[in-house]
mmCIF file of N, CA and C in Angstrom:
data_model
loop_
_atom_site.group_PDB
_atom_site.id
_atom_site.type_symbol
_atom_site.label_atom_id
_atom_site.label_comp_id
_atom_site.label_asym_id
_atom_site.label_seq_id
_atom_site.Cartn_x
_atom_site.Cartn_y
_atom_site.Cartn_z
ATOM 1 N N MET A 9 8.355 32.985 224.884
ATOM 2 C CA MET A 9 8.774 31.849 224.145
ATOM 3 C C MET A 9 10.183 31.748 224.124
ATOM 4 N N ALA A 10 10.862 30.401 224.044
ATOM 5 C CA ALA A 10 12.130 30.137 224.005
ATOM 6 C C ALA A 10 12.394 30.381 222.712
ATOM 7 N N ASP A 11 13.721 30.740 222.571
ATOM 8 C CA ASP A 11 14.505 30.821 221.339
ATOM 9 C C ASP A 11 14.896 29.399 220.710
ATOM 10 N N SER A 12 14.086 28.827 219.532
ATOM 11 C CA SER A 12 14.448 27.555 219.122
ATOM 12 C C SER A 12 15.535 27.564 218.132
ATOM 13 N N SER A 13 16.205 28.575 217.763
ATOM 14 C CA SER A 13 17.084 28.896 216.691
ATOM 15 C C SER A 13 18.154 27.862 216.802
ATOM 16 N N GLY A 14 18.550 27.594 218.339
ATOM 17 C CA GLY A 14 19.849 26.711 218.554
ATOM 18 C C GLY A 14 19.363 25.110 218.117
ATOM 19 N N LEU A 15 18.081 24.902 218.535
ATOM 20 C CA LEU A 15 17.581 23.661 218.395
ATOM 21 C C LEU A 15 17.647 23.357 216.969
ATOM 22 N N ILE A 16 17.018 24.134 215.916
ATOM 23 C CA ILE A 16 16.737 23.876 214.800
ATOM 24 C C ILE A 16 18.176 23.952 214.101
ATOM 25 N N GLY A 17 19.133 24.625 214.509
ATOM 26 C CA GLY A 17 20.356 24.577 213.881
ATOM 27 C C GLY A 17 20.908 23.141 214.044
ATOM 28 N N ASP A 18 20.631 22.572 215.331
ATOM 29 C CA ASP A 18 21.305 21.376 215.623
ATOM 30 C C ASP A 18 20.523 20.186 214.432
ATOM 31 N N VAL A 19 19.170 20.578 214.588
ATOM 32 C CA VAL A 19 18.603 19.521 213.491
ATOM 33 C C VAL A 19 19.169 19.570 211.934
ATOM 34 N N VAL A 20 19.295 20.669 211.634
ATOM 35 C CA VAL A 20 19.832 21.083 210.277
ATOM 36 C C VAL A 20 21.199 20.515 210.309
ATOM 37 N N GLU A 21 22.269 20.613 211.211
ATOM 38 C CA GLU A 21 23.531 20.030 211.161
ATOM 39 C C GLU A 21 23.392 18.431 211.000
ATOM 40 N N SER A 22 22.469 17.945 211.961
ATOM 41 C CA SER A 22 22.349 16.485 211.939
ATOM 42 C C SER A 22 21.851 16.048 210.557
ATOM 43 N N LEU A 23 20.984 16.725 209.850
ATOM 44 C CA LEU A 23 20.588 16.459 208.634
ATOM 45 C C LEU A 23 21.688 16.509 207.631
ATOM 46 N N VAL A 24 22.525 17.607 207.692
ATOM 47 C CA VAL A 24 23.481 17.557 206.754
ATOM 48 C C VAL A 24 24.342 16.541 206.988
ATOM 49 N N GLU A 25 24.913 16.370 208.110
ATOM 50 C CA GLU A 25 25.932 15.132 208.500
ATOM 51 C C GLU A 25 25.450 13.818 207.923
ATOM 52 N N THR A 26 24.145 13.667 208.321
ATOM 53 C CA THR A 26 23.340 12.272 207.944
ATOM 54 C C THR A 26 23.525 12.248 206.136
ATOM 55 N N VAL A 27 22.879 13.074 205.631
ATOM 56 C CA VAL A 27 22.779 13.064 204.003
ATOM 57 C C VAL A 27 24.049 13.130 203.595
ATOM 58 N N THR A 28 25.092 13.642 203.773
ATOM 59 C CA THR A 28 26.370 13.625 203.330
ATOM 60 C C THR A 28 26.897 12.311 203.775
ATOM 61 N N ASP A 29 26.422 11.480 204.346
ATOM 62 C CA ASP A 29 26.965 10.120 204.576
ATOM 63 C C ASP A 29 26.611 9.029 203.799
ATOM 64 N N TRP A 30 25.591 9.353 202.921
ATOM 65 C CA TRP A 30 25.222 8.756 201.975
ATOM 66 C C TRP A 30 25.898 8.313 200.623
ATOM 67 N N PRO A 31 26.166 7.405 200.128
ATOM 68 C CA PRO A 31 26.993 6.988 198.831
ATOM 69 C C PRO A 31 26.587 7.896 198.024
ATOM 70 N N HIS A 32 27.940 8.540 197.291
ATOM 71 C CA HIS A 32 27.690 9.498 196.190
ATOM 72 C C HIS A 32 27.264 10.860 196.557
ATOM 73 N N VAL A 33 26.788 11.169 197.700
ATOM 74 C CA VAL A 33 26.444 12.646 198.123
ATOM 75 C C VAL A 33 27.587 13.475 198.374
ATOM 76 N N ARG A 34 27.500 14.731 197.848
ATOM 77 C CA ARG A 34 28.512 15.788 198.580
ATOM 78 C C ARG A 34 27.713 16.854 198.702
ATOM 79 N N GLN A 35 28.388 17.733 199.616
ATOM 80 C CA GLN A 35 27.815 18.775 199.845
ATOM 81 C C GLN A 35 28.606 20.102 199.667
ATOM 82 N N GLU A 36 27.966 21.125 199.231
ATOM 83 C CA GLU A 36 28.555 22.450 198.862
ATOM 84 C C GLU A 36 27.763 23.796 199.504
ATOM 85 N N ALA A 37 28.234 24.794 199.610
ATOM 86 C CA ALA A 37 27.268 25.834 200.195
ATOM 87 C C ALA A 37 26.287 26.332 198.864
ATOM 88 N N HIS A 38 25.199 26.481 199.358
ATOM 89 C CA HIS A 38 24.432 26.938 198.482
ATOM 90 C C HIS A 38 24.186 28.177 197.962
ATOM 91 N N ARG A 39 23.979 28.734 197.055
ATOM 92 C CA ARG A 39 24.051 30.073 196.501
ATOM 93 C C ARG A 39 22.975 31.187 197.178
ATOM 94 N N TYR A 40 22.190 30.704 197.814
ATOM 95 C CA TYR A 40 21.294 31.559 198.691
ATOM 96 C C TYR A 40 21.524 31.330 200.190
ATOM 97 N N GLY A 41 22.428 30.568 200.585
ATOM 98 C CA GLY A 41 22.755 30.113 202.027
ATOM 99 C C GLY A 41 22.457 28.925 202.290
ATOM 100 N N GLY A 42 22.917 28.355 203.104
ATOM 101 C CA GLY A 42 22.823 26.947 203.552
ATOM 102 C C GLY A 42 23.613 25.970 202.920
ATOM 103 N N THR A 43 23.238 24.620 202.710
ATOM 104 C CA THR A 43 23.981 23.475 202.359
ATOM 105 C C THR A 43 23.210 22.821 201.131
ATOM 106 N N ALA A 44 23.933 22.878 200.181
ATOM 107 C CA ALA A 44 23.244 22.069 199.325
ATOM 108 C C ALA A 44 23.618 20.625 199.256
ATOM 109 N N PHE A 45 22.844 19.580 198.620
ATOM 110 C CA PHE A 45 23.094 18.057 198.614
ATOM 111 C C PHE A 45 23.223 17.628 197.080
ATOM 112 N N LEU A 46 24.255 17.171 196.734
ATOM 113 C CA LEU A 46 24.439 16.993 195.353
ATOM 114 C C LEU A 46 24.833 15.389 195.091
ATOM 115 N N VAL A 47 24.258 15.010 194.215
ATOM 116 C CA VAL A 47 24.532 13.331 193.498
ATOM 117 C C VAL A 47 25.131 13.737 191.876
ATOM 118 N N ASP A 48 26.309 13.484 191.828
ATOM 119 C CA ASP A 48 26.990 13.648 190.521
ATOM 120 C C ASP A 48 26.704 15.372 190.461
ATOM 121 N N SER A 49 26.249 15.841 189.036
ATOM 122 C CA SER A 49 25.967 17.274 189.080
ATOM 123 C C SER A 49 24.438 17.626 189.609
ATOM 124 N N ARG A 50 23.601 16.607 190.048
ATOM 125 C CA ARG A 50 22.210 16.619 190.293
ATOM 126 C C ARG A 50 22.094 17.240 191.685
ATOM 127 N N GLU A 51 21.254 18.559 191.877
ATOM 128 C CA GLU A 51 20.903 18.739 193.118
ATOM 129 C C GLU A 51 19.861 18.168 193.497
ATOM 130 N N ILE A 52 19.832 17.359 194.798
ATOM 131 C CA ILE A 52 18.741 16.729 195.502
ATOM 132 C C ILE A 52 17.894 17.751 196.338
ATOM 133 N N GLY A 53 18.762 18.685 196.883
ATOM 134 C CA GLY A 53 17.974 19.627 197.735
ATOM 135 C C GLY A 53 18.864 20.271 198.605
ATOM 136 N N HIS A 54 18.343 21.213 199.473
ATOM 137 C CA HIS A 54 19.258 22.114 199.950
ATOM 138 C C HIS A 54 18.512 22.440 201.184
ATOM 139 N N VAL A 55 19.358 22.766 202.396
ATOM 140 C CA VAL A 55 18.699 23.257 203.441
ATOM 141 C C VAL A 55 19.232 24.419 203.921
ATOM 142 N N HIS A 56 18.409 25.449 204.545
ATOM 143 C CA HIS A 56 18.950 26.769 205.068
ATOM 144 C C HIS A 56 18.861 26.640 206.583
ATOM 145 N N ASP A 57 20.056 27.499 206.758
ATOM 146 C CA ASP A 57 20.076 27.429 208.336
ATOM 147 C C ASP A 57 19.012 27.510 209.246
ATOM 148 N N SER A 58 17.825 28.275 208.495
ATOM 149 C CA SER A 58 16.492 28.545 209.314
ATOM 150 C C SER A 58 15.725 27.359 209.524
ATOM 151 N N GLY A 59 16.045 26.082 208.592
ATOM 152 C CA GLY A 59 15.184 24.877 208.729
ATOM 153 C C GLY A 59 14.516 24.935 207.607
ATOM 154 N N MET A 60 14.651 25.742 206.650
ATOM 155 C CA MET A 60 13.533 25.837 205.331
ATOM 156 C C MET A 60 14.443 24.728 204.345
ATOM 157 N N LEU A 61 13.823 23.611 204.264
ATOM 158 C CA LEU A 61 14.295 22.724 203.550
ATOM 159 C C LEU A 61 13.677 22.471 201.886
ATOM 160 N N ASP A 62 14.442 22.798 200.919
ATOM 161 C CA ASP A 62 13.947 22.770 199.593
ATOM 162 C C ASP A 62 14.475 21.689 198.855
ATOM 163 N N ILE A 63 13.584 20.817 198.131
ATOM 164 C CA ILE A 63 13.997 19.474 197.687
ATOM 165 C C ILE A 63 13.538 19.186 196.302
ATOM 166 N N SER A 64 14.264 18.599 195.491
ATOM 167 C CA SER A 64 13.885 18.617 194.024
ATOM 168 C C SER A 64 13.202 17.177 193.647
ATOM 169 N N TYR A 65 12.192 17.099 192.820
ATOM 170 C CA TYR A 65 11.489 15.987 192.727
ATOM 171 C C TYR A 65 11.194 16.085 191.024
ATOM 172 N N LEU A 66 10.838 14.997 190.466
ATOM 173 C CA LEU A 66 10.056 15.089 189.269
ATOM 174 C C LEU A 66 8.753 15.648 189.520
ATOM 175 N N LYS A 67 8.236 16.449 188.786
ATOM 176 C CA LYS A 67 6.872 17.203 188.944
ATOM 177 C C LYS A 67 5.879 16.515 189.481
ATOM 178 N N ALA A 68 5.653 15.397 188.796
ATOM 179 C CA ALA A 68 4.733 14.522 189.214
ATOM 180 C C ALA A 68 4.686 13.855 190.501
ATOM 181 N N LEU A 69 5.983 13.448 190.958
ATOM 182 C CA LEU A 69 6.310 13.219 192.216
ATOM 183 C C LEU A 69 6.072 14.245 193.430
ATOM 184 N N ARG A 70 6.649 15.429 192.787
ATOM 185 C CA ARG A 70 6.247 16.364 193.847
ATOM 186 C C ARG A 70 4.703 16.587 193.963
ATOM 187 N N ASP A 71 3.917 16.627 192.900
ATOM 188 C CA ASP A 71 2.573 16.647 193.033
ATOM 189 C C ASP A 71 1.634 15.722 193.938
ATOM 190 N N ARG A 72 2.139 14.499 193.836
ATOM 191 C CA ARG A 72 1.536 13.520 194.880
ATOM 192 C C ARG A 72 2.118 13.777 196.284
ATOM 193 N N LEU A 73 3.319 14.203 196.503
ATOM 194 C CA LEU A 73 3.640 14.437 197.853
ATOM 195 C C LEU A 73 2.922 15.533 198.574
ATOM 196 N N VAL A 74 2.798 16.675 197.651
ATOM 197 C CA VAL A 74 2.015 17.989 198.084
ATOM 198 C C VAL A 74 0.518 17.537 198.405
ATOM 199 N N GLU A 75 -0.146 16.617 197.463
ATOM 200 C CA GLU A 75 -1.227 16.305 197.462
ATOM 201 C C GLU A 75 -1.683 15.366 199.036
ATOM 202 N N ALA A 76 -0.592 14.631 199.357
ATOM 203 C CA ALA A 76 -0.604 13.615 200.507
ATOM 204 C C ALA A 76 -0.219 14.625 201.627
ATOM 205 N N GLY A 77 0.043 15.871 201.747
ATOM 206 C CA GLY A 77 0.496 16.637 202.791
ATOM 207 C C GLY A 77 1.793 16.207 203.321
ATOM 208 N N GLU A 78 2.791 15.540 202.654
ATOM 209 C CA GLU A 78 4.010 15.197 203.084
ATOM 210 C C GLU A 78 4.987 16.446 203.114
ATOM 211 N N THR A 79 4.582 17.451 202.336
ATOM 212 C CA THR A 79 5.537 18.421 201.921
ATOM 213 C C THR A 79 4.774 19.874 201.603
ATOM 214 N N GLY A 80 5.232 20.924 201.073
ATOM 215 C CA GLY A 80 4.442 21.809 200.425
ATOM 216 C C GLY A 80 5.090 22.410 199.225
ATOM 217 N N VAL A 81 4.492 23.036 198.539
ATOM 218 C CA VAL A 81 4.985 23.676 197.371
ATOM 219 C C VAL A 81 6.127 24.544 197.520
ATOM 220 N N HIS A 82 7.074 24.840 196.502
ATOM 221 C CA HIS A 82 8.260 25.483 197.039
ATOM 222 C C HIS A 82 7.737 27.002 197.103
ATOM 223 N N HIS A 83 8.431 27.362 198.016
ATOM 224 C CA HIS A 83 7.882 28.944 198.395
ATOM 225 C C HIS A 83 8.201 29.896 197.299
ATOM 226 N N LEU A 84 8.888 29.377 196.375
ATOM 227 C CA LEU A 84 9.289 30.573 195.141
ATOM 228 C C LEU A 84 9.001 30.066 193.726
ATOM 229 N N LEU A 85 9.459 28.713 193.681
ATOM 230 C CA LEU A 85 8.998 28.168 192.426
ATOM 231 C C LEU A 85 7.642 27.120 192.293
ATOM 232 N N THR A 86 6.548 27.702 192.413
ATOM 233 C CA THR A 86 5.536 27.072 192.690
ATOM 234 C C THR A 86 4.958 26.142 191.495
ATOM 235 N N ASP A 87 5.610 26.058 190.229
ATOM 236 C CA ASP A 87 5.155 25.389 189.271
ATOM 237 C C ASP A 87 6.111 24.410 188.667
ATOM 238 N N SER A 88 7.240 24.274 189.666
ATOM 239 C CA SER A 88 8.257 23.153 189.470
ATOM 240 C C SER A 88 8.101 21.902 190.154
ATOM 241 N N GLY A 89 9.182 21.023 189.977
ATOM 242 C CA GLY A 89 9.453 20.215 190.756
ATOM 243 C C GLY A 89 9.881 20.157 192.223
ATOM 244 N N TRP A 90 10.368 21.455 192.637
ATOM 245 C CA TRP A 90 10.767 21.719 194.099
ATOM 246 C C TRP A 90 9.813 21.688 194.989
ATOM 247 N N THR A 91 10.168 21.353 196.166
ATOM 248 C CA THR A 91 9.068 21.533 197.396
ATOM 249 C C THR A 91 9.810 22.445 198.386
ATOM 250 N N THR A 92 9.164 22.680 199.450
ATOM 251 C CA THR A 92 9.755 23.448 200.658
ATOM 252 C C THR A 92 9.244 22.812 201.882
ATOM 253 N N TYR A 93 9.909 22.528 202.856
ATOM 254 C CA TYR A 93 9.111 21.663 203.960
ATOM 255 C C TYR A 93 10.315 22.548 205.121
ATOM 256 N N TYR A 94 9.222 22.804 206.088
ATOM 257 C CA TYR A 94 9.823 23.625 207.197
ATOM 258 C C TYR A 94 10.209 22.685 208.391
ATOM 259 N N ILE A 95 11.355 22.657 208.797
ATOM 260 C CA ILE A 95 11.823 21.800 210.027
ATOM 261 C C ILE A 95 11.615 23.089 211.273
ATOM 262 N N GLU A 96 10.726 22.937 211.921
ATOM 263 C CA GLU A 96 10.311 23.751 213.050
ATOM 264 C C GLU A 96 10.586 23.149 214.212
ATOM 265 N N SER A 97 11.056 21.789 214.438
ATOM 266 C CA SER A 97 11.320 21.208 215.883
ATOM 267 C C SER A 97 12.057 19.839 215.439
ATOM 268 N N SER A 98 12.762 19.229 216.509
ATOM 269 C CA SER A 98 13.388 17.988 216.482
ATOM 270 C C SER A 98 12.582 16.822 216.018
ATOM 271 N N ASP A 99 11.359 17.008 216.313
ATOM 272 C CA ASP A 99 10.505 15.960 215.824
ATOM 273 C C ASP A 99 10.255 15.916 214.276
ATOM 274 N N ASP A 100 10.761 17.049 213.583
ATOM 275 C CA ASP A 100 10.484 17.083 212.044
ATOM 276 C C ASP A 100 11.900 16.388 211.391
ATOM 277 N N PHE A 101 13.000 16.069 212.138
ATOM 278 C CA PHE A 101 14.176 15.488 211.560
ATOM 279 C C PHE A 101 13.638 14.306 210.736
ATOM 280 N N GLU A 102 13.203 13.348 211.119
ATOM 281 C CA GLU A 102 12.887 11.879 210.566
ATOM 282 C C GLU A 102 11.995 12.524 209.050
ATOM 283 N N HIS A 103 11.033 13.255 209.164
ATOM 284 C CA HIS A 103 10.174 13.314 208.227
ATOM 285 C C HIS A 103 11.030 13.958 207.088
ATOM 286 N N ALA A 104 11.924 15.185 207.427
ATOM 287 C CA ALA A 104 12.991 15.661 206.741
ATOM 288 C C ALA A 104 13.752 14.772 205.821
ATOM 289 N N LEU A 105 14.319 13.925 206.612
ATOM 290 C CA LEU A 105 15.161 12.848 206.167
ATOM 291 C C LEU A 105 14.526 12.111 205.277
ATOM 292 N N TRP A 106 13.230 11.521 205.485
ATOM 293 C CA TRP A 106 12.479 10.622 204.695
ATOM 294 C C TRP A 106 12.349 11.342 203.118
ATOM 295 N N LEU A 107 11.981 12.745 203.362
ATOM 296 C CA LEU A 107 11.748 13.366 202.050
ATOM 297 C C LEU A 107 12.936 13.593 201.100
ATOM 298 N N VAL A 108 14.131 13.824 201.742
ATOM 299 C CA VAL A 108 15.450 13.908 201.100
ATOM 300 C C VAL A 108 15.758 12.618 200.551
ATOM 301 N N ARG A 109 15.457 11.707 201.330
ATOM 302 C CA ARG A 109 15.964 10.192 200.762
ATOM 303 C C ARG A 109 15.111 9.943 199.771
ATOM 304 N N LEU A 110 13.926 10.326 199.619
ATOM 305 C CA LEU A 110 13.245 9.836 198.278
ATOM 306 C C LEU A 110 13.671 10.642 197.160
ATOM 307 N N SER A 111 14.002 11.932 197.549
ATOM 308 C CA SER A 111 14.616 12.691 196.310
ATOM 309 C C SER A 111 15.858 11.830 195.854
ATOM 310 N N TYR A 112 16.946 11.511 196.816
ATOM 311 C CA TYR A 112 18.055 11.108 196.548
ATOM 312 C C TYR A 112 17.733 9.623 195.701
ATOM 313 N N LEU A 113 16.990 8.670 196.248
ATOM 314 C CA LEU A 113 16.602 7.558 195.306
ATOM 315 C C LEU A 113 16.001 7.837 193.945
ATOM 316 N N TYR A 114 15.368 8.929 193.609
ATOM 317 C CA TYR A 114 14.960 9.164 192.678
ATOM 318 C C TYR A 114 16.178 9.683 191.633
ATOM 319 N N HIS A 115 16.766 10.517 192.196
ATOM 320 C CA HIS A 115 18.130 11.062 191.150
ATOM 321 C C HIS A 115 18.995 9.884 191.012
ATOM 322 N N VAL A 116 19.336 8.969 192.103
ATOM 323 C CA VAL A 116 20.337 7.839 191.969
ATOM 324 C C VAL A 116 19.498 7.063 190.816
ATOM 325 N N ARG A 117 18.430 6.818 190.721
ATOM 326 C CA ARG A 117 17.538 5.943 189.918
ATOM 327 C C ARG A 117 17.937 6.261 188.614
ATOM 328 N N VAL A 118 17.739 7.471 188.334
ATOM 329 C CA VAL A 118 17.994 8.562 186.863
ATOM 330 C C VAL A 118 19.379 8.096 186.472
ATOM 331 N N LEU A 119 20.235 8.469 187.621
ATOM 332 C CA LEU A 119 21.583 8.307 187.000
ATOM 333 C C LEU A 119 22.142 6.714 186.672
ATOM 334 N N GLN A 120 21.396 5.780 187.417
ATOM 335 C CA GLN A 120 21.799 4.367 187.334
ATOM 336 C C GLN A 120 21.364 4.138 185.935
ATOM 337 N N GLN A 121 20.168 4.709 185.192
ATOM 338 C CA GLN A 121 19.759 4.363 184.015
ATOM 339 C C GLN A 121 20.719 4.920 182.838
ATOM 340 N N ARG A 122 21.727 6.103 183.310
ATOM 341 C CA ARG A 122 22.341 6.814 182.468
ATOM 342 C C ARG A 122 23.674 6.425 182.393
ATOM 343 N N ASP A 123 24.138 5.859 183.475
ATOM 344 C CA ASP A 123 25.467 5.552 183.590
ATOM 345 C C ASP A 123 25.927 4.317 183.804
ATOM 346 N N GLY A 124 26.918 3.660 183.108
ATOM 347 C CA GLY A 124 27.312 2.396 183.285
ATOM 348 C C GLY A 124 27.951 1.677 184.377
ATOM 349 N N GLY A 125 27.045 1.803 185.646
ATOM 350 C CA GLY A 125 27.392 0.989 186.664
ATOM 351 C C GLY A 125 27.979 1.482 187.990
ATOM 352 N N ARG A 126 28.278 3.098 187.880
ATOM 353 C CA ARG A 126 28.605 3.647 188.991
ATOM 354 C C ARG A 126 28.047 3.974 190.190
ATOM 355 N N PHE A 127 26.547 3.855 189.810
ATOM 356 C CA PHE A 127 25.799 4.131 190.984
ATOM 357 C C PHE A 127 25.107 2.616 191.520
ATOM 358 N N ASP A 128 25.491 1.595 190.839
ATOM 359 C CA ASP A 128 24.725 0.406 191.144
ATOM 360 C C ASP A 128 24.913 -0.328 192.503
ATOM 361 N N ASP A 129 25.608 0.560 193.269
ATOM 362 C CA ASP A 129 25.943 -0.023 194.759
ATOM 363 C C ASP A 129 24.862 0.627 195.497
ATOM 364 N N VAL A 130 23.814 1.168 194.982
ATOM 365 C CA VAL A 130 22.595 1.712 195.784
ATOM 366 C C VAL A 130 21.286 0.831 195.379
ATOM 367 N N ASP A 131 20.710 0.019 196.170
ATOM 368 C CA ASP A 131 19.599 -0.681 195.835
ATOM 369 C C ASP A 131 18.392 -0.006 195.880
ATOM 370 N N VAL A 132 17.979 0.949 194.751
ATOM 371 C CA VAL A 132 16.834 1.847 194.917
ATOM 372 C C VAL A 132 15.435 0.987 195.304
ATOM 373 N N ALA A 133 15.355 0.086 194.675
ATOM 374 C CA ALA A 133 14.017 -0.780 194.722
ATOM 375 C C ALA A 133 13.958 -0.864 196.521
ATOM 376 N N ALA A 134 15.074 -1.712 197.085
ATOM 377 C CA ALA A 134 14.844 -2.153 198.437
ATOM 378 C C ALA A 134 14.564 -1.041 199.291
ATOM 379 N N GLU A 135 15.484 -0.071 198.829
ATOM 380 C CA GLU A 135 15.329 1.255 199.751
ATOM 381 C C GLU A 135 14.120 2.092 199.770
ATOM 382 N N LEU A 136 13.440 2.112 198.489
ATOM 383 C CA LEU A 136 12.022 2.603 198.140
ATOM 384 C C LEU A 136 10.963 1.789 199.083
ATOM 385 N N ASP A 137 11.247 0.455 199.062
ATOM 386 C CA ASP A 137 10.466 -0.225 199.843
ATOM 387 C C ASP A 137 10.507 0.089 201.183
ATOM 388 N N ALA A 138 11.491 0.383 201.858
ATOM 389 C CA ALA A 138 12.120 0.680 202.979
ATOM 390 C C ALA A 138 11.140 1.837 203.554
ATOM 391 N N LEU A 139 11.122 2.781 202.528
ATOM 392 C CA LEU A 139 10.565 4.168 202.797
ATOM 393 C C LEU A 139 8.855 3.965 202.965
ATOM 394 N N ASP A 140 8.394 2.927 202.602
ATOM 395 C CA ASP A 140 6.737 2.715 202.798
ATOM 396 C C ASP A 140 6.171 3.748 202.258
ATOM 397 N N VAL A 141 6.407 4.197 200.965
ATOM 398 C CA VAL A 141 5.776 5.284 200.313
ATOM 399 C C VAL A 141 4.253 4.489 199.877
ATOM 400 N N SER A 142 3.378 5.580 199.642
ATOM 401 C CA SER A 142 2.154 5.208 199.151
ATOM 402 C C SER A 142 2.095 4.741 197.675
ATOM 403 N N GLU A 143 1.099 4.212 196.927
ATOM 404 C CA GLU A 143 0.874 3.713 195.903
ATOM 405 C C GLU A 143 0.941 4.713 194.878
ATOM 406 N N ALA A 144 0.495 6.158 195.307
ATOM 407 C CA ALA A 144 0.563 7.350 194.241
ATOM 408 C C ALA A 144 1.944 7.631 194.271
ATOM 409 N N VAL A 145 2.590 7.854 195.419
ATOM 410 C CA VAL A 145 4.102 8.191 195.073
ATOM 411 C C VAL A 145 5.105 7.112 194.440
ATOM 412 N N GLN A 146 4.624 6.148 195.045
ATOM 413 C CA GLN A 146 5.492 4.949 193.979
ATOM 414 C C GLN A 146 5.208 4.935 192.529
ATOM 415 N N ALA A 147 3.832 5.040 192.221
ATOM 416 C CA ALA A 147 3.653 5.242 190.668
ATOM 417 C C ALA A 147 4.355 6.455 190.074
ATOM 418 N N ALA A 148 4.273 7.775 190.894
ATOM 419 C CA ALA A 148 4.985 8.812 190.337
ATOM 420 C C ALA A 148 6.466 8.563 190.195
ATOM 421 N N PHE A 149 6.842 8.020 191.249
ATOM 422 C CA PHE A 149 8.358 7.937 191.384
ATOM 423 C C PHE A 149 8.890 6.803 189.865
ATOM 424 N N GLU A 150 8.058 5.866 189.821
ATOM 425 C CA GLU A 150 8.448 5.040 188.872
ATOM 426 C C GLU A 150 7.680 5.517 187.119
ATOM 427 N N ARG A 151 7.548 6.767 187.534
ATOM 428 C CA ARG A 151 6.795 7.537 186.127
ATOM 429 C C ARG A 151 5.804 6.578 185.271
ATOM 430 N N ARG A 152 4.981 6.018 186.091
ATOM 431 C CA ARG A 152 3.534 5.331 185.474
ATOM 432 C C ARG A 152 2.452 5.771 186.326
ATOM 433 N N GLU A 153 1.175 5.439 185.410
ATOM 434 C CA GLU A 153 -0.065 5.732 186.001
ATOM 435 C C GLU A 153 -0.346 4.786 187.224
ATOM 436 N N GLU A 154 -0.918 5.505 188.328
ATOM 437 C CA GLU A 154 -1.225 4.954 189.661
ATOM 438 C C GLU A 154 -2.161 3.787 189.252
ATOM 439 N N GLY A 155 -1.825 2.525 189.830
ATOM 440 C CA GLY A 155 -2.736 1.482 189.721
ATOM 441 C C GLY A 155 -2.309 0.466 188.649
ATOM 442 N N THR A 156 -1.314 1.122 188.174
ATOM 443 C CA THR A 156 -1.125 -0.035 186.877
ATOM 444 C C THR A 156 0.414 -0.570 187.398
ATOM 445 N N ALA A 157 0.755 -1.844 187.257
ATOM 446 C CA ALA A 157 1.842 -2.659 187.461
ATOM 447 C C ALA A 157 3.186 -1.913 186.731
ATOM 448 N N ALA A 158 4.257 -1.998 187.519
ATOM 449 C CA ALA A 158 5.583 -1.530 186.957
ATOM 450 C C ALA A 158 6.047 -2.280 185.848
#
């Protein structure tokens, strides 16, 4: 079997470059290795060089994503809003990016509600529409019961 670590490293590097180009995102070294993505003081996720991607969500949103098979329960923090997704090939890049973008939009939305305009350059509703999320994910994102109007 061929060594895929170089390939995974390339995918991780592409993910880091893409995510840190988003408005208000900065990167820093993660305390357990890899790269953390932050918006303001909120960590939206981090990726390890091995391809393990840990992402922070509201717990209800995490639950809907896990139920739908989009990601897995966090490898250590099983009762939290954190998830773990394993990047195993270049085919996983787009889905990993989708997962991080969803977390980014959720955290930006929270900051928009708390901050007087600093994050208003991100159209969360339009970008969430573009992600084409399920009704269950949309409801959890909006903190409402599934099937009720926003």
